[in-house]
Amino acid sequence: MAFEGLADRLQDTIKKITGKGKVSEQDVKEMTREVRLALLEADVNFKVVKDLIKRIKERAVGQEVMESLTPGQQVIKVVKEELTELMGGVQSKIAVADRSPTVIMMVGLQGAGKTTTTGKLANHLRKKHNRSPLLVACDVYRPAAIKQLETLGEQLSMPVFSMGTEANPVDIAQKAMEQAKEEHNDYVIIDTAGRLHVDSDLMEELEQIKATVKPDEIFLVVDAMTGQDAVNVAESFNEQLDISGVVLTKLDGDTRGGAALSIKAVTDKPIKFAGMGEKLDQLEPFHPERMASRILG
Ligand code: GDP
């Protein structure tokens, strides 16, 4: 289970302070020290931790908390609100273009879960929003990627646009847009190529696709299990492409949680969805408040 270590530690810390009828500055100091250590151990970016602890401290020793009847519980409320805010505050919605189709570009490193998430997102859009997406295979470098997307399309009974591995990804994207308009698909989801590392050729290609299809959303797919690497990857992709949101995959694994807790603060882009397994229905809209509740128990 994701966040297990972090949740255990924070819940232990919280227990110590919840029942207190009086909370001293020293109590707050001890509590924030333990929260700080727990977050660092969960691989949360150190600057993110520093800012968060500063805010929690300021609020927790403030009048509204110290003078309340249940100061212990008020302190926990502050921690929960700040964790929620850290992960983006309110849940972020998916864009709908004024004129159909709405275009979503999926980007990310190889193995992050891009192709799988393309299928999951299409499934989500049909099931929850009654949409009919066209899936587009622009990853021409990994031959298996096209087949993988076609198989997902078959499983979902959804159209997949591909031109094989010889065509140029920018042309593929362009032609796919024409087909979507003819066939009245209201969403176009473009699965692009990934690499093992961020590289300039790849970024250039993605910029060209972006310029051609003018996407309404660019979703960066990152693997939550990679912790701080996921945050660094998000920073680079955001600098180059100005992404609109993040899909965090493999949150069903035993990730320590650092990526989920740092990405919004570092990139200022929301986490829109969480991948909770390999199956097509295992994608969930990301709810910062629910996630904070899960962590704090
Ligand atoms: P791509 O190279 O980015 O297109 O990655 P793939 O879509 O091929 O996914 C790589 C692997 O991660 C596959 O084995 C997927 O089944 C797996 N995967 C993707 N998302 C999730 C997730 O949310 N949870 C788990 N457990 N596995 C996932």
Tab-separated table of C-alpha atoms and ligand atoms in Angstrom:
chain	number	residue	atom	x	y	z
A	1	MET	CA	0.000	0.000	0.000
A	2	ALA	CA	1.214	3.474	-0.912
A	3	PHE	CA	2.136	5.864	1.893
A	4	GLU	CA	2.111	3.132	4.526
A	5	GLY	CA	5.288	4.206	6.323
A	6	LEU	CA	4.378	7.880	6.177
A	7	ALA	CA	0.835	7.243	7.357
A	8	ASP	CA	2.017	5.121	10.301
A	9	ARG	CA	4.513	7.717	11.442
A	10	LEU	CA	2.205	10.685	11.080
A	11	GLN	CA	-0.613	8.900	12.844
A	12	ASP	CA	1.693	8.063	15.778
A	13	THR	CA	2.757	11.697	15.994
A	14	ILE	CA	-0.811	12.900	15.814
A	15	LYS	CA	-1.977	10.576	18.579
A	16	LYS	CA	0.442	12.253	20.972
A	17	ILE	CA	-1.112	15.658	20.481
A	18	THR	CA	-4.787	15.019	19.676
A	19	GLY	CA	-6.088	14.545	23.198
A	20	LYS	CA	-4.173	17.396	24.791
A	21	GLY	CA	-6.302	19.947	26.593
A	22	LYS	CA	-3.413	22.383	26.378
A	23	VAL	CA	-0.819	22.598	23.653
A	24	SER	CA	2.423	24.425	24.349
A	25	GLU	CA	4.801	25.853	21.798
A	26	GLN	CA	7.147	23.079	22.828
A	27	ASP	CA	4.485	20.472	21.907
A	28	VAL	CA	4.075	22.067	18.482
A	29	LYS	CA	7.826	22.139	18.046
A	30	GLU	CA	8.124	18.436	18.822
A	31	MET	CA	5.191	17.567	16.610
A	32	THR	CA	6.501	19.505	13.608
A	33	ARG	CA	9.943	17.991	14.097
A	34	GLU	CA	8.461	14.515	13.801
A	35	VAL	CA	6.251	15.480	10.856
A	36	ARG	CA	9.326	16.924	9.157
A	37	LEU	CA	11.321	13.720	9.619
A	38	ALA	CA	8.428	11.557	8.444
A	39	LEU	CA	8.030	13.610	5.267
A	40	LEU	CA	11.740	13.571	4.499
A	41	GLU	CA	11.811	9.834	5.013
A	42	ALA	CA	8.865	9.527	2.610
A	43	ASP	CA	11.124	11.213	0.038
A	44	VAL	CA	9.292	14.532	-0.097
A	45	ASN	CA	11.419	17.284	-1.619
A	46	PHE	CA	13.341	19.021	1.204
A	47	LYS	CA	12.372	22.544	0.181
A	48	VAL	CA	8.740	21.521	0.009
A	49	VAL	CA	9.049	20.092	3.535
A	50	LYS	CA	10.708	23.243	4.842
A	51	ASP	CA	7.976	25.540	3.516
A	52	LEU	CA	5.224	23.239	4.730
A	53	ILE	CA	6.616	22.977	8.260
A	54	LYS	CA	7.006	26.749	8.449
A	55	ARG	CA	3.339	27.237	7.573
A	56	ILE	CA	2.155	24.533	9.971
A	57	LYS	CA	4.197	26.076	12.799
A	58	GLU	CA	2.933	29.580	12.171
A	59	ARG	CA	-0.659	28.470	12.145
A	60	ALA	CA	-0.380	25.957	15.007
A	61	VAL	CA	1.006	28.427	17.509
A	62	GLY	CA	-1.506	31.049	16.374
A	63	GLN	CA	-4.316	32.298	18.576
A	64	GLU	CA	-7.162	30.411	16.933
A	65	VAL	CA	-5.495	27.105	17.808
A	66	MET	CA	-4.000	27.841	21.206
A	67	GLU	CA	-7.147	29.455	22.542
A	68	SER	CA	-9.570	26.878	21.157
A	69	LEU	CA	-11.219	24.322	23.425
A	70	THR	CA	-9.615	21.416	21.603
A	71	PRO	CA	-6.154	22.660	20.662
A	72	GLY	CA	-4.819	19.166	19.955
A	73	GLN	CA	-7.480	18.539	17.347
A	74	GLN	CA	-7.034	22.022	15.907
A	75	VAL	CA	-3.343	21.350	15.344
A	76	ILE	CA	-4.198	18.185	13.421
A	77	LYS	CA	-6.744	20.105	11.376
A	78	VAL	CA	-4.004	22.542	10.407
A	79	VAL	CA	-1.703	19.683	9.355
A	80	LYS	CA	-4.477	18.131	7.266
A	81	GLU	CA	-5.391	21.410	5.586
A	82	GLU	CA	-1.770	22.110	4.752
A	83	LEU	CA	-1.224	18.598	3.327
A	84	THR	CA	-4.374	19.004	1.219
A	85	GLU	CA	-3.198	22.393	-0.018
A	86	LEU	CA	0.217	20.925	-0.787
A	87	MET	CA	-1.361	18.357	-3.099
A	88	GLY	CA	-3.364	21.005	-4.945
A	89	GLY	CA	-6.289	21.894	-2.693
A	90	VAL	CA	-9.411	21.229	-4.710
A	91	GLN	CA	-9.774	18.434	-7.219
A	92	SER	CA	-8.824	19.541	-10.699
A	93	LYS	CA	-11.224	18.903	-13.607
A	94	ILE	CA	-10.421	17.716	-17.113
A	95	ALA	CA	-10.695	20.330	-19.889
A	96	VAL	CA	-13.486	20.460	-22.430
A	97	ALA	CA	-12.721	22.434	-25.616
A	98	ASP	CA	-15.226	25.023	-26.851
A	99	ARG	CA	-15.119	23.285	-30.205
A	100	SER	CA	-14.860	19.498	-30.441
A	101	PRO	CA	-12.654	17.562	-30.332
A	102	THR	CA	-10.883	18.187	-27.044
A	103	VAL	CA	-7.265	17.156	-27.515
A	104	ILE	CA	-5.180	15.505	-24.806
A	105	MET	CA	-1.507	14.813	-25.330
A	106	MET	CA	0.027	12.127	-23.133
A	107	VAL	CA	3.754	12.547	-22.455
A	108	GLY	CA	6.286	10.917	-20.171
A	109	LEU	CA	9.250	8.607	-19.886
A	110	GLN	CA	9.203	5.034	-21.122
A	111	GLY	CA	7.665	2.644	-18.641
A	112	ALA	CA	5.844	5.353	-16.696
A	113	GLY	CA	2.510	3.963	-17.851
A	114	LYS	CA	1.660	6.315	-20.724
A	115	THR	CA	0.072	3.813	-23.084
A	116	THR	CA	-1.859	2.056	-20.327
A	117	THR	CA	-3.066	5.420	-19.000
A	118	THR	CA	-4.171	6.474	-22.497
A	119	GLY	CA	-6.511	3.470	-22.504
A	120	LYS	CA	-7.636	4.088	-18.926
A	121	LEU	CA	-8.381	7.728	-19.619
A	122	ALA	CA	-10.405	6.855	-22.724
A	123	ASN	CA	-12.370	4.361	-20.644
A	124	HIS	CA	-12.932	7.005	-17.936
A	125	LEU	CA	-14.113	9.606	-20.447
A	126	ARG	CA	-16.630	7.205	-21.938
A	127	LYS	CA	-17.893	5.769	-18.672
A	128	LYS	CA	-18.067	8.929	-16.560
A	129	HIS	CA	-18.571	11.612	-19.209
A	130	ASN	CA	-20.264	9.688	-22.026
A	131	ARG	CA	-17.592	10.683	-24.558
A	132	SER	CA	-16.281	8.900	-27.640
A	133	PRO	CA	-12.501	9.255	-27.848
A	134	LEU	CA	-10.118	8.475	-30.673
A	135	LEU	CA	-6.803	7.019	-29.520
A	136	VAL	CA	-3.732	7.992	-31.531
A	137	ALA	CA	-0.520	5.954	-31.745
A	138	CYS	CA	2.344	8.442	-32.098
A	139	ASP	CA	4.999	6.285	-30.426
A	140	VAL	CA	6.695	5.029	-33.576
A	141	TYR	CA	10.012	4.161	-31.917
A	142	ARG	CA	8.862	1.338	-29.692
A	143	PRO	CA	7.140	-1.007	-32.195
A	144	ALA	CA	5.266	-2.803	-29.433
A	145	ALA	CA	3.674	0.478	-28.326
A	146	ILE	CA	1.412	0.694	-31.380
A	147	LYS	CA	0.296	-2.910	-30.961
A	148	GLN	CA	-0.265	-2.288	-27.255
A	149	LEU	CA	-2.527	0.679	-27.977
A	150	GLU	CA	-4.390	-1.270	-30.666
A	151	THR	CA	-4.990	-4.095	-28.224
A	152	LEU	CA	-6.329	-1.614	-25.662
A	153	GLY	CA	-8.574	-0.166	-28.378
A	154	GLU	CA	-9.926	-3.655	-29.121
A	155	GLN	CA	-10.573	-4.324	-25.446
A	156	LEU	CA	-12.444	-1.047	-25.174
A	157	SER	CA	-14.090	-1.283	-28.631
A	158	MET	CA	-12.670	2.139	-29.414
A	159	PRO	CA	-10.999	3.391	-32.586
A	160	VAL	CA	-7.204	3.646	-32.682
A	161	PHE	CA	-5.529	5.790	-35.326
A	162	SER	CA	-2.109	4.569	-36.418
A	163	MET	CA	0.109	4.840	-39.490
A	164	GLY	CA	2.690	2.246	-38.476
A	165	THR	CA	6.272	2.901	-37.459
A	166	GLU	CA	7.470	4.532	-40.693
A	167	ALA	CA	5.359	7.691	-40.531
A	168	ASN	CA	6.358	10.923	-38.833
A	169	PRO	CA	4.597	11.436	-35.459
A	170	VAL	CA	3.669	15.025	-36.334
A	171	ASP	CA	1.950	13.836	-39.549
A	172	ILE	CA	0.206	11.065	-37.637
A	173	ALA	CA	-1.146	13.576	-35.122
A	174	GLN	CA	-2.312	15.898	-37.897
A	175	LYS	CA	-4.102	13.132	-39.829
A	176	ALA	CA	-5.659	11.820	-36.642
A	177	MET	CA	-7.192	15.240	-36.007
A	178	GLU	CA	-8.755	15.183	-39.478
A	179	GLN	CA	-10.199	11.723	-38.876
A	180	ALA	CA	-11.567	12.706	-35.460
A	181	LYS	CA	-13.407	15.635	-37.017
A	182	GLU	CA	-14.851	13.458	-39.792
A	183	GLU	CA	-15.904	10.722	-37.395
A	184	HIS	CA	-17.165	13.160	-34.744
A	185	ASN	CA	-14.944	11.911	-31.949
A	186	ASP	CA	-15.245	14.434	-29.138
A	187	TYR	CA	-11.866	13.603	-27.560
A	188	VAL	CA	-8.529	12.815	-29.158
A	189	ILE	CA	-5.952	11.209	-26.881
A	190	ILE	CA	-2.458	11.134	-28.307
A	191	ASP	CA	0.011	8.568	-26.975
A	192	THR	CA	3.489	9.956	-27.683
A	193	ALA	CA	6.928	8.367	-27.548
A	194	GLY	CA	8.897	8.067	-24.339
A	195	ARG	CA	12.592	7.633	-23.673
A	196	LEU	CA	14.512	6.256	-20.744
A	197	HIS	CA	15.674	9.790	-19.861
A	198	VAL	CA	14.586	13.296	-20.734
A	199	ASP	CA	16.272	14.075	-24.070
A	200	SER	CA	16.266	17.057	-26.422
A	201	ASP	CA	15.238	15.160	-29.599
A	202	LEU	CA	12.192	13.830	-27.842
A	203	MET	CA	11.268	17.254	-26.458
A	204	GLU	CA	11.591	18.796	-29.900
A	205	GLU	CA	9.245	16.204	-31.361
A	206	LEU	CA	6.738	16.759	-28.566
A	207	GLU	CA	6.902	20.529	-29.106
A	208	GLN	CA	6.162	19.999	-32.795
A	209	ILE	CA	3.175	17.781	-32.048
A	210	LYS	CA	1.987	20.368	-29.538
A	211	ALA	CA	2.274	23.173	-32.111
A	212	THR	CA	0.357	21.083	-34.658
A	213	VAL	CA	-2.567	19.808	-32.602
A	214	LYS	CA	-2.801	22.657	-30.034
A	215	PRO	CA	-3.819	20.363	-27.188
A	216	ASP	CA	-6.297	21.428	-24.503
A	217	GLU	CA	-4.421	19.305	-21.983
A	218	ILE	CA	-0.890	17.942	-21.820
A	219	PHE	CA	-0.795	15.207	-19.215
A	220	LEU	CA	2.563	14.102	-17.948
A	221	VAL	CA	2.467	10.490	-16.820
A	222	VAL	CA	4.909	9.759	-14.006
A	223	ASP	CA	5.619	6.657	-11.994
A	224	ALA	CA	4.998	7.375	-8.300
A	225	MET	CA	7.453	4.631	-7.368
A	226	THR	CA	10.363	6.716	-8.691
A	227	GLY	CA	10.019	9.336	-5.927
A	228	GLN	CA	12.232	12.391	-6.386
A	229	ASP	CA	13.074	11.331	-9.943
A	230	ALA	CA	9.413	11.726	-10.785
A	231	VAL	CA	9.566	15.271	-9.447
A	232	ASN	CA	12.682	16.092	-11.499
A	233	VAL	CA	11.106	14.618	-14.632
A	234	ALA	CA	7.981	16.682	-14.021
A	235	GLU	CA	10.076	19.820	-13.675
A	236	SER	CA	11.881	19.244	-17.003
A	237	PHE	CA	8.760	18.341	-18.966
A	238	ASN	CA	6.953	21.329	-17.518
A	239	GLU	CA	9.767	23.718	-18.447
A	240	GLN	CA	9.815	22.460	-22.024
A	241	LEU	CA	6.146	21.829	-22.721
A	242	ASP	CA	4.182	23.750	-20.105
A	243	ILE	CA	2.153	20.680	-19.122
A	244	SER	CA	-1.368	21.146	-17.776
A	245	GLY	CA	-1.443	18.296	-15.290
A	246	VAL	CA	0.108	15.114	-13.998
A	247	VAL	CA	-1.108	11.534	-13.886
A	248	LEU	CA	0.619	9.669	-11.092
A	249	THR	CA	0.747	5.941	-11.826
A	250	LYS	CA	1.421	2.909	-9.647
A	251	LEU	CA	-0.021	4.457	-6.500
A	252	ASP	CA	-1.220	0.918	-5.759
A	253	GLY	CA	2.429	-0.028	-5.157
A	254	ASP	CA	4.358	0.628	-1.971
A	255	THR	CA	5.533	4.114	-2.920
A	256	ARG	CA	6.665	6.217	-0.002
A	257	GLY	CA	4.608	9.093	-1.377
A	258	GLY	CA	7.275	11.728	-2.025
A	259	ALA	CA	6.189	12.353	-5.620
A	260	ALA	CA	2.524	12.802	-4.767
A	261	LEU	CA	3.402	15.277	-2.049
A	262	SER	CA	5.994	17.300	-3.982
A	263	ILE	CA	4.878	17.557	-7.608
A	264	LYS	CA	2.260	20.264	-7.224
A	265	ALA	CA	4.507	22.438	-5.082
A	266	VAL	CA	7.488	22.086	-7.415
A	267	THR	CA	5.723	22.429	-10.795
A	268	ASP	CA	2.586	24.312	-9.755
A	269	LYS	CA	0.649	21.867	-11.935
A	270	PRO	CA	-2.106	19.711	-10.443
A	271	ILE	CA	-2.162	15.944	-10.161
A	272	LYS	CA	-5.291	15.127	-12.147
A	273	PHE	CA	-5.475	11.348	-11.936
A	274	ALA	CA	-3.961	8.476	-10.006
A	275	GLY	CA	-3.256	5.043	-11.508
A	276	MET	CA	-4.247	2.383	-8.998
A	277	GLY	CA	-3.432	-0.811	-10.904
A	278	GLU	CA	-2.831	-2.297	-14.335
A	279	LYS	CA	-6.476	-2.769	-15.308
A	280	LEU	CA	-8.376	-0.358	-17.510
A	281	ASP	CA	-10.773	0.719	-14.792
A	282	GLN	CA	-8.018	1.417	-12.271
A	283	LEU	CA	-7.701	5.148	-12.819
A	284	GLU	CA	-9.141	7.582	-10.295
A	285	PRO	CA	-9.506	11.348	-10.294
A	286	PHE	CA	-6.999	12.634	-7.754
A	287	HIS	CA	-8.650	14.134	-4.661
A	288	PRO	CA	-6.095	16.010	-2.515
A	289	GLU	CA	-8.366	16.070	0.508
A	290	ARG	CA	-9.152	12.356	0.404
A	291	MET	CA	-5.483	11.588	-0.037
A	292	ALA	CA	-4.574	13.737	2.976
A	293	SER	CA	-7.255	11.975	5.039
A	294	ARG	CA	-5.877	8.628	3.981
A	295	ILE	CA	-2.386	9.624	5.071
A	296	LEU	CA	-3.477	11.101	8.395
A	297	GLY	CA	-5.974	8.385	9.201
B	1	GDP	P1	4.744	3.500	-21.268
B	1	GDP	O1	6.093	3.028	-21.727
B	1	GDP	O2	4.855	4.791	-20.514
B	1	GDP	O3	3.732	3.564	-22.351
B	1	GDP	O4	4.258	2.449	-20.145
B	1	GDP	P2	3.169	1.282	-20.225
B	1	GDP	O5	1.804	1.853	-20.382
B	1	GDP	O6	3.601	0.250	-21.199
B	1	GDP	O7	3.257	0.729	-18.730
B	1	GDP	C1	4.426	0.139	-18.197
B	1	GDP	C2	4.031	-0.899	-17.164
B	1	GDP	O8	3.438	-0.260	-16.028
B	1	GDP	C3	2.994	-1.898	-17.661
B	1	GDP	O9	3.344	-3.169	-17.182
B	1	GDP	C4	1.697	-1.417	-17.034
B	1	GDP	O10	0.763	-2.464	-16.836
B	1	GDP	C5	2.190	-0.868	-15.718
B	1	GDP	N1	1.298	0.161	-15.135
B	1	GDP	C6	0.827	1.286	-15.682
B	1	GDP	N2	0.068	1.988	-14.820
B	1	GDP	C7	0.038	1.276	-13.661
B	1	GDP	C8	-0.579	1.482	-12.362
B	1	GDP	O11	-1.264	2.475	-12.082
B	1	GDP	N3	-0.355	0.491	-11.434
B	1	GDP	C9	0.409	-0.598	-11.710
B	1	GDP	N4	0.569	-1.494	-10.732
B	1	GDP	N5	1.009	-0.804	-12.885
B	1	GDP	C10	0.820	0.112	-13.856
